[in-house]
Coordinates of C-alpha atoms and ligand atoms in Angstrom, one line a residue:
M1 CA 17.7 -26.5 28.9
E2 CA 20.7 -26.6 27.0
V3 CA 20.9 -24.1 24.1
S4 CA 23.2 -23.7 21.1
A5 CA 26.2 -20.8 21.0
L6 CA 24.0 -18.8 18.1
Q7 CA 20.9 -19.0 20.5
K8 CA 22.9 -18.0 23.5
A9 CA 24.3 -15.0 21.6
R10 CA 20.7 -14.3 20.4
Y11 CA 19.4 -13.9 23.7
G12 CA 21.6 -10.9 24.2
Y13 CA 20.6 -9.1 21.1
Q14 CA 18.7 -5.7 21.6
P15 CA 16.2 -4.9 18.9
K16 CA 16.5 -1.8 16.9
L17 CA 13.4 0.5 17.8
P18 CA 11.5 3.3 15.8
A19 CA 12.9 6.6 17.6
I20 CA 9.1 7.3 18.8
L21 CA 9.2 4.0 20.9
T22 CA 12.3 4.9 22.4
R23 CA 10.9 7.7 24.4
P24 CA 9.6 7.5 27.7
V25 CA 6.0 5.6 27.1
S26 CA 4.0 8.5 28.6
E27 CA 5.6 10.7 26.0
I28 CA 3.9 8.6 23.1
A29 CA 0.7 10.2 22.0
V30 CA -1.4 8.5 19.6
E31 CA -2.7 11.2 16.6
L32 CA -6.2 10.0 15.1
G33 CA -6.8 10.6 11.5
E34 CA -10.2 10.5 9.4
P35 CA -12.6 7.9 9.6
T36 CA -11.9 5.1 7.1
E37 CA -13.9 2.7 4.5
A38 CA -13.1 -0.8 3.5
V39 CA -11.6 -1.8 0.4
A40 CA -14.6 -3.3 -0.9
D41 CA -18.5 -4.2 0.2
Q42 CA -18.7 -1.3 2.5
A43 CA -22.4 -1.7 2.9
D44 CA -22.1 -5.4 3.9
L45 CA -19.4 -4.8 6.4
K46 CA -20.8 -1.7 7.9
G47 CA -23.9 -4.2 8.6
I48 CA -21.5 -6.7 10.1
F49 CA -19.1 -4.4 11.9
K50 CA -22.0 -2.1 13.5
H51 CA -19.4 -0.6 16.1
T52 CA -15.9 -0.9 15.0
Y53 CA -16.4 -0.3 11.1
G54 CA -14.6 2.4 9.8
K55 CA -12.1 3.9 12.7
P56 CA -9.4 6.3 11.8
I57 CA -5.7 5.3 11.4
A58 CA -3.8 5.7 14.7
R59 CA -0.5 7.1 14.4
F60 CA 2.2 7.8 17.6
V61 CA 3.6 11.1 17.8
P62 CA 5.6 12.8 20.5
G63 CA 3.1 14.0 23.2
K64 CA 1.6 13.4 26.4
N65 CA -0.2 10.0 26.9
D66 CA -2.3 10.0 30.3
K67 CA -3.4 6.7 30.0
I68 CA -0.7 4.4 29.3
N69 CA 0.5 4.0 32.8
R70 CA -2.6 2.0 33.5
K71 CA -2.1 -1.5 34.9
L72 CA -3.2 -4.0 32.3
T73 CA -3.7 -7.7 31.9
V74 CA -3.3 -8.7 28.4
G75 CA -3.8 -12.1 26.4
V76 CA -1.7 -12.8 23.6
I77 CA -2.2 -15.6 20.9
L78 CA 0.1 -17.0 18.2
S79 CA -2.3 -18.0 15.2
G80 CA -1.9 -20.0 12.4
G81 CA 1.6 -21.3 10.5
Q82 CA 4.7 -20.4 12.0
A83 CA 6.7 -17.5 11.2
P84 CA 10.3 -16.4 12.2
G85 CA 9.9 -13.6 15.0
G86 CA 6.7 -14.5 16.8
H87 CA 8.7 -14.7 20.1
N88 CA 9.9 -11.0 19.5
V89 CA 6.3 -9.9 19.1
I90 CA 5.7 -11.2 22.6
A91 CA 8.9 -9.9 24.0
G92 CA 8.1 -6.5 22.5
L93 CA 4.6 -6.6 24.0
Y94 CA 5.7 -7.8 27.3
D95 CA 8.6 -5.2 27.5
G96 CA 6.1 -2.4 26.6
L97 CA 3.8 -3.8 29.0
K98 CA 6.3 -3.8 31.8
K99 CA 7.5 -0.4 31.0
G100 CA 3.8 1.0 31.2
N101 CA 3.3 -0.4 34.8
K102 CA 5.6 -3.0 36.2
D103 CA 2.3 -4.8 37.5
S104 CA 0.7 -5.2 34.5
R105 CA 0.6 -8.9 33.2
L106 CA 0.8 -11.0 30.1
L107 CA -0.8 -14.4 29.6
G108 CA 0.1 -16.5 26.8
F109 CA -2.9 -18.6 25.5
L110 CA -1.8 -22.3 24.8
G111 CA -2.1 -23.6 21.4
G112 CA -3.6 -21.0 19.5
P113 CA -7.3 -19.5 19.6
S114 CA -8.5 -22.7 21.2
G115 CA -6.4 -21.7 24.1
L116 CA -9.0 -18.6 24.5
I117 CA -11.8 -20.7 23.9
E118 CA -10.7 -23.3 26.6
N119 CA -8.9 -20.8 29.2
K120 CA -5.7 -22.6 28.7
T121 CA -2.9 -20.1 29.8
V122 CA 0.6 -19.7 31.1
E123 CA 1.9 -16.2 32.8
I124 CA 4.7 -14.7 30.8
T125 CA 7.5 -13.9 33.0
D126 CA 11.1 -12.5 32.9
A127 CA 12.5 -16.0 33.3
L128 CA 10.2 -17.3 30.4
I129 CA 10.6 -14.5 27.7
D130 CA 14.5 -14.3 28.2
Q131 CA 14.4 -18.3 27.0
Y132 CA 12.9 -17.2 23.6
R133 CA 14.0 -13.8 22.9
N134 CA 15.3 -13.4 19.1
T135 CA 14.7 -17.1 18.5
G136 CA 12.7 -18.7 15.7
G137 CA 9.5 -21.0 16.3
F138 CA 6.1 -20.6 18.4
D139 CA 7.1 -23.3 21.0
M140 CA 6.8 -20.7 23.9
I141 CA 3.0 -20.9 23.9
G142 CA 2.4 -22.9 20.6
S143 CA -0.1 -22.2 17.9
G144 CA -3.2 -23.6 16.1
R145 CA -5.6 -22.8 13.6
T146 CA -8.9 -23.2 15.4
K147 CA -11.1 -20.4 14.0
I148 CA -13.8 -18.7 16.3
E149 CA -17.0 -18.7 14.5
T150 CA -19.6 -20.0 16.4
P151 CA -22.0 -18.4 18.9
E152 CA -20.8 -21.0 21.4
Q153 CA -17.1 -20.1 20.6
F154 CA -17.6 -16.2 20.8
A155 CA -19.4 -16.8 24.4
A156 CA -16.4 -18.9 25.5
S157 CA -14.0 -16.4 24.5
L158 CA -15.8 -13.9 26.3
E159 CA -16.2 -15.8 29.5
T160 CA -12.4 -16.8 29.8
A161 CA -11.3 -13.1 28.9
K162 CA -14.1 -12.0 31.7
K163 CA -12.6 -14.7 34.2
L164 CA -8.9 -13.9 33.4
G165 CA -9.8 -9.9 34.0
L166 CA -8.5 -9.2 30.7
D167 CA -8.4 -5.6 29.2
A168 CA -7.1 -6.9 26.0
V169 CA -6.2 -9.6 23.7
V170 CA -3.6 -9.5 21.1
I171 CA -4.0 -12.1 18.0
I172 CA -0.6 -12.6 16.2
G173 CA -1.7 -14.2 13.0
G174 CA -2.3 -13.9 9.0
D175 CA -5.2 -12.7 6.9
D176 CA -7.7 -15.1 8.6
S177 CA -6.5 -14.8 11.9
N178 CA -7.0 -11.0 12.0
T179 CA -10.4 -11.3 10.4
N180 CA -11.1 -13.5 13.4
A181 CA -9.3 -10.5 15.5
A182 CA -11.7 -8.2 13.8
L183 CA -14.9 -9.9 14.4
L184 CA -13.8 -10.5 17.9
A185 CA -13.2 -6.8 18.7
E186 CA -16.8 -6.3 17.3
Y187 CA -18.3 -9.0 19.4
F188 CA -16.8 -7.8 22.9
V189 CA -17.9 -4.1 22.0
D190 CA -21.6 -5.5 20.9
Q191 CA -21.5 -7.4 24.4
K192 CA -20.6 -4.3 26.3
A193 CA -17.2 -5.8 27.4
P194 CA -14.4 -3.4 27.8
I195 CA -11.7 -6.0 26.2
Q196 CA -9.9 -4.7 23.5
V197 CA -8.5 -6.9 20.6
I198 CA -5.1 -5.6 18.4
G199 CA -4.0 -8.1 15.6
C200 CA 0.0 -8.4 14.4
P201 CA 0.6 -9.1 10.7
K202 CA 2.6 -12.5 10.8
T203 CA 2.7 -14.6 7.7
I204 CA 5.5 -16.0 5.8
D205 CA 3.5 -15.9 2.8
G206 CA 4.0 -12.0 2.6
D207 CA 0.3 -11.7 1.3
L208 CA -0.9 -9.6 4.4
K209 CA 0.3 -6.3 3.1
N210 CA -1.3 -3.2 1.6
E211 CA -0.2 0.6 1.4
H212 CA 0.0 0.5 5.5
I213 CA 1.4 -3.0 6.2
E214 CA 4.5 -3.0 4.2
T215 CA 5.1 -6.9 5.0
S216 CA 3.9 -9.5 7.3
F217 CA 6.8 -10.7 9.5
G218 CA 8.3 -13.8 8.7
F219 CA 8.5 -13.2 4.9
D220 CA 12.4 -11.8 5.3
T221 CA 13.9 -14.4 6.8
A222 CA 11.7 -17.4 5.2
T223 CA 12.5 -16.1 1.9
K224 CA 16.1 -15.8 2.8
T225 CA 16.4 -19.4 4.2
Y226 CA 14.8 -20.9 1.1
S227 CA 17.2 -18.7 -0.8
E228 CA 20.2 -19.9 0.9
L229 CA 19.3 -23.5 -0.2
I230 CA 18.0 -22.5 -3.7
G231 CA 21.6 -20.9 -4.1
N232 CA 23.1 -24.3 -2.6
I233 CA 21.2 -26.6 -5.1
E234 CA 22.0 -24.3 -8.2
R235 CA 25.7 -24.6 -7.2
D236 CA 25.6 -28.7 -7.1
A237 CA 23.2 -28.4 -10.2
N238 CA 26.0 -26.2 -11.7
S239 CA 29.0 -28.7 -10.4
A240 CA 27.4 -32.0 -11.2
K241 CA 25.4 -30.7 -14.7
K242 CA 23.2 -33.7 -14.2
Y243 CA 20.0 -33.0 -12.6
W244 CA 16.9 -30.6 -13.0
H245 CA 15.7 -29.9 -9.9
F246 CA 12.1 -28.8 -9.4
I247 CA 11.6 -26.8 -6.1
K248 CA 8.0 -26.3 -4.8
L249 CA 8.2 -23.2 -2.3
M250 CA 5.3 -22.5 0.5
G251 CA 3.3 -19.7 0.1
R252 CA -0.3 -20.9 0.0
S253 CA -2.1 -18.6 -2.7
A254 CA 0.4 -15.8 -3.4
S255 CA 3.5 -16.2 -5.5
H256 CA 5.6 -13.7 -3.2
I257 CA 7.8 -16.4 -1.7
A258 CA 8.8 -17.7 -5.1
L259 CA 9.2 -14.5 -6.8
E260 CA 11.4 -12.9 -3.7
C261 CA 13.4 -16.1 -3.9
A262 CA 13.8 -16.1 -7.9
L263 CA 15.0 -12.1 -7.5
Q264 CA 17.6 -13.6 -4.9
T265 CA 18.7 -16.6 -6.6
Q266 CA 18.1 -16.1 -10.6
P267 CA 17.1 -19.8 -11.4
N268 CA 16.2 -21.0 -15.0
V269 CA 12.5 -20.7 -14.2
C270 CA 10.1 -19.5 -12.0
L271 CA 6.4 -19.8 -12.1
I272 CA 4.3 -17.0 -11.0
S273 CA 0.7 -18.4 -10.2
E274 CA -0.9 -14.6 -10.7
E275 CA 0.8 -14.6 -14.0
V276 CA -0.7 -18.1 -15.0
E277 CA -4.1 -16.9 -14.0
A278 CA -4.0 -13.6 -15.9
K279 CA -2.8 -15.3 -19.2
K280 CA -5.3 -18.3 -18.8
L281 CA -2.3 -20.6 -19.0
S282 CA -3.2 -24.2 -19.0
L283 CA -1.0 -26.9 -17.4
A284 CA 0.3 -28.0 -20.8
Q285 CA 1.2 -24.5 -21.6
I286 CA 3.1 -24.3 -18.2
V287 CA 4.8 -27.7 -19.0
D288 CA 5.7 -26.2 -22.4
Q289 CA 7.2 -23.1 -21.1
I290 CA 9.4 -25.3 -18.8
C291 CA 10.4 -27.6 -21.7
D292 CA 11.4 -24.7 -23.7
S293 CA 14.1 -23.8 -21.3
I294 CA 15.0 -27.3 -21.3
V295 CA 15.5 -27.8 -24.8
K296 CA 17.4 -24.5 -25.1
R297 CA 19.8 -25.2 -22.4
A298 CA 20.2 -28.8 -23.7
A299 CA 21.4 -27.3 -27.1
N300 CA 24.3 -25.6 -25.0
K301 CA 24.7 -29.1 -23.4
E302 CA 23.4 -27.8 -20.3
N303 CA 21.4 -30.8 -19.0
F304 CA 20.6 -29.1 -15.8
G305 CA 18.8 -26.4 -14.2
V306 CA 16.4 -25.1 -11.2
V307 CA 12.8 -24.4 -11.5
L308 CA 10.8 -22.8 -8.7
I309 CA 6.8 -23.6 -8.5
P310 CA 4.7 -21.4 -6.1
E311 CA 2.7 -24.1 -3.7
G312 CA -0.5 -22.4 -4.9
L313 CA 0.1 -23.0 -8.5
V314 CA -2.6 -25.5 -9.1
E315 CA -5.2 -23.3 -7.9
F316 CA -4.4 -20.6 -10.4
V317 CA -4.6 -22.7 -13.7
P318 CA -8.2 -22.0 -14.7
E319 CA -9.2 -25.6 -15.3
M320 CA -7.7 -26.5 -12.0
K321 CA -9.1 -23.4 -10.1
Q322 CA -12.8 -24.2 -11.6
L323 CA -12.2 -27.9 -10.5
I324 CA -11.0 -26.8 -6.9
S325 CA -13.8 -24.3 -6.4
E326 CA -16.4 -26.8 -7.3
L327 CA -15.1 -29.6 -5.1
N328 CA -14.7 -26.9 -2.1
D329 CA -18.5 -26.3 -2.6
L330 CA -19.4 -29.8 -3.1
M331 CA -17.3 -30.7 -0.2
A332 CA -18.8 -28.0 2.2
H333 CA -22.5 -28.5 1.1
Y334 CA -22.6 -32.6 1.4
A335 CA -19.9 -32.8 4.0
E336 CA -21.9 -35.8 5.8
E337 CA -22.8 -37.4 2.5
F338 CA -18.9 -37.0 1.3
G339 CA -17.6 -38.1 4.7
K340 CA -19.4 -41.5 4.7
L341 CA -17.8 -42.4 1.2
S342 CA -15.5 -45.2 1.7
G343 CA -12.1 -44.9 -0.5
F344 CA -11.0 -42.8 -3.4
E345 CA -12.7 -45.1 -5.9
A346 CA -16.1 -44.2 -4.3
Q347 CA -15.3 -40.6 -3.5
A348 CA -14.1 -40.3 -7.4
E349 CA -17.7 -42.0 -8.7
W350 CA -19.6 -39.4 -6.6
L351 CA -17.7 -36.6 -7.7
N352 CA -18.4 -37.7 -11.4
K353 CA -22.0 -37.3 -10.9
K354 CA -21.7 -33.8 -9.3
L355 CA -19.1 -32.3 -10.9
S356 CA -19.6 -30.3 -14.0
P357 CA -18.7 -32.2 -17.2
A358 CA -15.5 -30.2 -18.0
S359 CA -14.2 -30.3 -14.3
A360 CA -15.0 -34.3 -14.0
K361 CA -12.8 -34.4 -17.2
V362 CA -10.0 -32.6 -15.4
F363 CA -10.6 -34.3 -12.4
A364 CA -10.1 -37.8 -14.3
S365 CA -7.2 -37.0 -16.2
L366 CA -5.1 -36.3 -13.1
P367 CA -2.3 -38.7 -11.7
V368 CA -4.4 -40.5 -8.9
D369 CA -1.8 -39.3 -6.1
I370 CA -2.7 -35.7 -7.1
A371 CA -6.5 -36.2 -7.4
K372 CA -6.4 -37.9 -3.7
Q373 CA -4.4 -34.7 -2.4
L374 CA -7.1 -32.3 -3.7
L375 CA -9.6 -34.4 -1.9
M376 CA -7.8 -34.0 1.6
D377 CA -9.9 -32.1 4.3
R378 CA -10.1 -28.3 4.2
D379 CA -8.3 -25.9 6.9
P380 CA -10.5 -24.4 9.3
H381 CA -11.0 -21.5 6.9
G382 CA -12.3 -23.6 4.1
N383 CA -8.9 -23.2 2.0
V384 CA -7.2 -26.3 0.2
Q385 CA -4.2 -27.3 1.9
V386 CA -1.9 -26.4 -1.1
S387 CA 1.3 -27.6 0.9
R388 CA 0.2 -31.2 0.7
I389 CA -0.4 -31.4 -3.3
E390 CA 2.7 -32.6 -5.1
T391 CA 2.6 -30.1 -7.8
E392 CA 6.8 -30.4 -8.5
K393 CA 6.1 -33.9 -9.0
L394 CA 3.0 -33.6 -11.4
L395 CA 4.9 -31.3 -13.4
I396 CA 8.0 -33.3 -13.4
S397 CA 5.6 -36.0 -15.0
M398 CA 4.3 -34.2 -17.2
V399 CA 7.4 -32.5 -18.8
E400 CA 8.9 -36.1 -19.1
Q401 CA 6.1 -36.9 -21.3
R402 CA 6.3 -33.9 -23.3
L403 CA 10.1 -34.2 -23.5
G404 CA 9.5 -37.6 -25.0
E405 CA 7.1 -36.2 -27.7
L406 CA 9.7 -33.7 -28.7
K407 CA 12.5 -36.4 -28.9
K408 CA 10.4 -38.4 -31.3
A409 CA 10.1 -35.4 -33.3
G410 CA 13.6 -34.7 -33.4
A411 CA 13.2 -31.2 -31.3
Y412 CA 15.0 -32.6 -28.2
T413 CA 18.2 -34.5 -27.9
G414 CA 19.4 -33.9 -24.2
K415 CA 19.1 -36.2 -21.2
F416 CA 16.6 -35.1 -18.4
S417 CA 16.6 -36.4 -15.0
A418 CA 14.8 -34.5 -12.5
L419 CA 14.8 -34.2 -8.5
A420 CA 11.6 -33.0 -6.6
H421 CA 11.9 -30.6 -3.7
F422 CA 9.8 -29.0 -1.6
F423 CA 10.8 -25.9 1.0
G424 CA 8.4 -24.8 3.5
Y425 CA 8.7 -25.9 6.7
E426 CA 12.5 -25.5 6.7
G427 CA 12.3 -21.7 6.9
R428 CA 9.2 -21.0 9.0
C429 CA 10.9 -21.5 12.3
A430 CA 14.3 -20.3 11.4
F431 CA 16.2 -17.7 13.6
P432 CA 14.6 -14.3 12.8
S433 CA 16.8 -12.4 10.8
N434 CA 18.1 -8.7 12.2
F435 CA 15.1 -7.3 10.2
D436 CA 12.6 -9.6 11.5
A437 CA 13.8 -9.6 15.1
D438 CA 13.5 -5.9 14.9
Y439 CA 10.2 -5.4 13.1
C440 CA 8.6 -8.1 15.6
Y441 CA 9.8 -6.4 18.6
A442 CA 8.4 -3.2 17.1
L443 CA 5.2 -4.6 16.3
G444 CA 4.6 -6.2 19.8
F445 CA 5.6 -2.8 21.5
T446 CA 3.2 -0.9 19.1
A447 CA 0.3 -3.4 20.1
F448 CA 1.1 -2.3 23.6
V449 CA 0.8 1.4 23.1
L450 CA -2.7 0.7 21.1
I451 CA -3.9 -1.1 24.3
A452 CA -2.8 1.2 26.6
S453 CA -4.4 4.2 24.6
G454 CA -7.5 2.2 24.7
L455 CA -7.9 1.4 21.1
T456 CA -9.6 -1.9 19.5
G457 CA -10.1 -3.7 16.4
Y458 CA -6.7 -2.2 14.9
L459 CA -3.7 -4.1 13.2
S460 CA -0.4 -3.1 14.9
S461 CA 1.6 -1.2 11.9
V462 CA 5.2 -0.4 11.6
K463 CA 6.2 1.5 8.3
N464 CA 8.8 2.9 6.1
L465 CA 10.6 -0.3 6.7
T466 CA 13.6 0.4 4.0
A467 CA 14.7 3.1 5.9
P468 CA 17.1 2.5 9.1
A469 CA 15.0 1.1 12.1
S470 CA 14.9 4.5 13.9
E471 CA 12.9 6.1 11.1
W472 CA 10.4 3.5 10.8
V473 CA 6.9 4.9 11.6
A474 CA 4.5 3.0 14.4
G475 CA 0.9 3.1 14.6
G476 CA -2.5 1.2 14.3
I477 CA -4.5 0.4 11.0
P478 CA -8.4 -0.3 11.6
L479 CA -8.7 -4.0 10.5
T480 CA -12.2 -3.3 8.8
M481 CA -10.1 -1.0 6.2
M482 CA -8.5 -4.3 4.8
M483 CA -11.6 -6.2 4.6
N484 CA -14.0 -7.3 1.7
M485 CA -16.4 -10.2 1.3
E486 CA -15.5 -13.7 -0.5
Q487 CA -16.9 -16.8 -0.7
R488 CA -16.0 -19.2 1.9
H489 CA -17.2 -22.8 2.7
G490 CA -19.9 -22.0 0.2
S491 CA -21.3 -18.7 1.3
K492 CA -19.7 -14.9 1.7
K493 CA -17.8 -14.0 4.6
P494 CA -15.8 -11.1 5.8
V495 CA -12.3 -11.4 5.2
I496 CA -9.1 -9.3 5.0
R497 CA -8.2 -9.0 1.3
K498 CA -5.1 -11.0 0.4
A499 CA -2.6 -9.2 -1.4
L500 CA -1.3 -11.5 -4.5
V501 CA 1.8 -10.5 -6.6
D502 CA 0.9 -7.2 -8.6
L503 CA 2.0 -8.0 -12.2
N504 CA 2.6 -4.4 -12.7
G505 CA 4.5 -4.1 -9.7
R506 CA 8.2 -3.4 -9.7
P507 CA 9.4 -6.9 -8.3
F508 CA 7.5 -9.0 -11.1
K509 CA 8.7 -6.5 -13.7
T510 CA 12.3 -6.8 -12.4
F511 CA 12.0 -10.4 -12.8
A512 CA 10.1 -10.3 -15.8
A513 CA 12.9 -8.4 -17.6
K514 CA 15.7 -10.9 -16.7
R515 CA 13.9 -14.2 -16.8
D516 CA 14.6 -15.0 -20.5
E517 CA 18.2 -14.4 -20.1
W518 CA 18.1 -16.9 -16.9
A519 CA 15.9 -19.7 -18.8
V520 CA 18.7 -20.3 -21.1
K521 CA 22.2 -18.9 -19.5
T522 CA 23.4 -20.3 -16.4
S523 CA 22.8 -17.1 -14.2
Y524 CA 22.7 -18.2 -10.4
L525 CA 23.3 -16.0 -7.6
F526 CA 24.4 -17.5 -4.3
P527 CA 23.0 -15.5 -1.1
G528 CA 24.3 -17.8 1.4
A529 CA 23.0 -18.3 5.0
I530 CA 21.5 -15.6 7.0
Q531 CA 23.9 -13.3 8.9
Y532 CA 23.2 -11.9 12.3
Y533 CA 26.8 -10.2 13.1
G534 CA 28.6 -8.2 11.1
P535 CA 28.4 -5.1 8.6
S536 CA 24.6 -3.8 8.3
E537 CA 24.7 -4.0 4.6
V538 CA 25.2 -7.9 4.8
C539 CA 22.9 -8.2 8.4
D540 CA 20.0 -5.7 7.9
Q541 CA 19.0 -5.8 4.5
P542 CA 15.2 -6.3 3.8
T543 CA 13.8 -8.3 1.2
K544 CA 14.3 -7.3 -2.5
T545 CA 10.4 -7.3 -2.9
L546 CA 10.2 -4.5 -0.1
L547 CA 13.2 -2.5 -1.8
L548 CA 11.8 -2.7 -5.3
E549 CA 8.3 -2.0 -3.9
K550 CA 9.5 1.3 -1.9
G551 CA 11.6 2.3 -5.0
R552 CA 14.9 1.3 -3.6
Ligands
FBP601 P1 -0.1 -18.9 7.5 O1 -1.2 -18.5 6.6 O2 -1.1 -19.1 8.9 O3 0.8 -18.0 8.1 O4 0.3 -20.0 7.0 C1 1.0 -20.2 6.0 C2 1.9 -21.4 5.8 O5 2.9 -21.5 5.8 C3 1.5 -21.6 4.1 O6 2.7 -21.3 3.4 C4 1.2 -23.2 4.1 O7 0.5 -23.3 2.9 C5 0.8 -23.4 5.6 O8 0.8 -22.5 6.1 C6 0.9 -25.0 5.7 O9 -0.1 -25.0 6.9 P2 0.3 -26.1 7.9 O10 1.3 -25.3 8.9 O11 -1.1 -26.4 8.8 O12 1.0 -27.4 7.6

């Protein structure tokens, strides 16, 4: 296989590990704390997770570990959207297993969770893993969004695990996939099958985090990649001085990606969905906010600018949120009837009768393309596929209309020419930054220690991430501790609580203190490309979000 010069060089990169994980593995002991509680809905969750609810937090400490040299067979799954560093989680897990016992085996399930249900595997060997160390992508074993939810799927997963003689399954995924990991761990215990399940926190969206999970892997690299592109666009805008660039950024519901990119690049406008919801801003008010910057900059003869839009925005605008929630419920409850309607007109007519009057009005007011995008299939977890809703184009057309009105009223005399961009897939498979390469390898190694120590129903956790890697703290967090009950597919389900942008947190406050200035004055920052080789302050910096959250 032909590989680029950078890829070849990255094969040789040795990820930095927390000091505890550099000890001989038989000297990594596990210390267990007090029993834990879920973040909410404790009684419901205790009923659902009869065997695995409330486990203690696990922390690695120097000491004897008699179990760690057992011969193990482990299966690993990459689940959901790609995130830079996934291969390094597998590399860390693989190297840990081999350090524990050279005869231990790691099997990769192909194509995500369906690989477990359908028993499709590849054995990870030295030759295979060495082609993927420190590289982006999930292509070594592939990923998928299948949810293990029916009794048949749970039974098939157990059958596969038994056939393969698995001691454990590692699920590398986001909040939904790790919810699945928790359910699978519970099911295996319930079935008296000694198969452990460990999760690893993956998602570029950055919304799988809490007191113990400081960030999900991939967020660092993806935001640095988008910020490089945004910085380049800002420089182009400031050179040509003729376009307003509307850039939608991935991140599904939460606006962490948009916020981090704003902190890195200082655009004229960055919308934060969580603020839109808190202030109950309508689409018209959001448009006014953007127009305010355009009008003020035009007065300074600056008819150009950059607007960042989180992809989940539409779900947070109150009138749209209500509409989407009604659509989700209707499309779940009447799936068959809805599926039989042929064409958009028939669907719109049917919805007009079923939606509440207020939502029917909003639906009818949307441009047809956007309305159609709202009706596209939900993902297997019941979420609207926000990456496919062209909010950037919706906003451009609404801004154009509003500027026309302002022009007529004599309140605006500038020129407005807009370009739409969507950055999402560009960042999900980038070569992991040194931070993600190190963090992921440590998460994988940690998963090994948790398995070898006999734990199940845990999420691999590596903390203290703004300190040098040698000071990182490794252990495991019980999955049920992060869960609550939420409405999914029309009924209440246990799920890991998503971390949205905290409007009282330091990252948002830092942004909010500066944005009025950025809205008018060109204040762009150009972060440039991720650097892999060079001084540590250039190559190993975590995100601004993480630094601010940790008070740095
Ligand atoms: P995960 O939550 O599975 O990590 O996926 C995140 C994400 O990249 C979102 O940012 C985006 O909305 C979605 O995946 C896109 O999904 P798909 O890859 O199916 O197009």
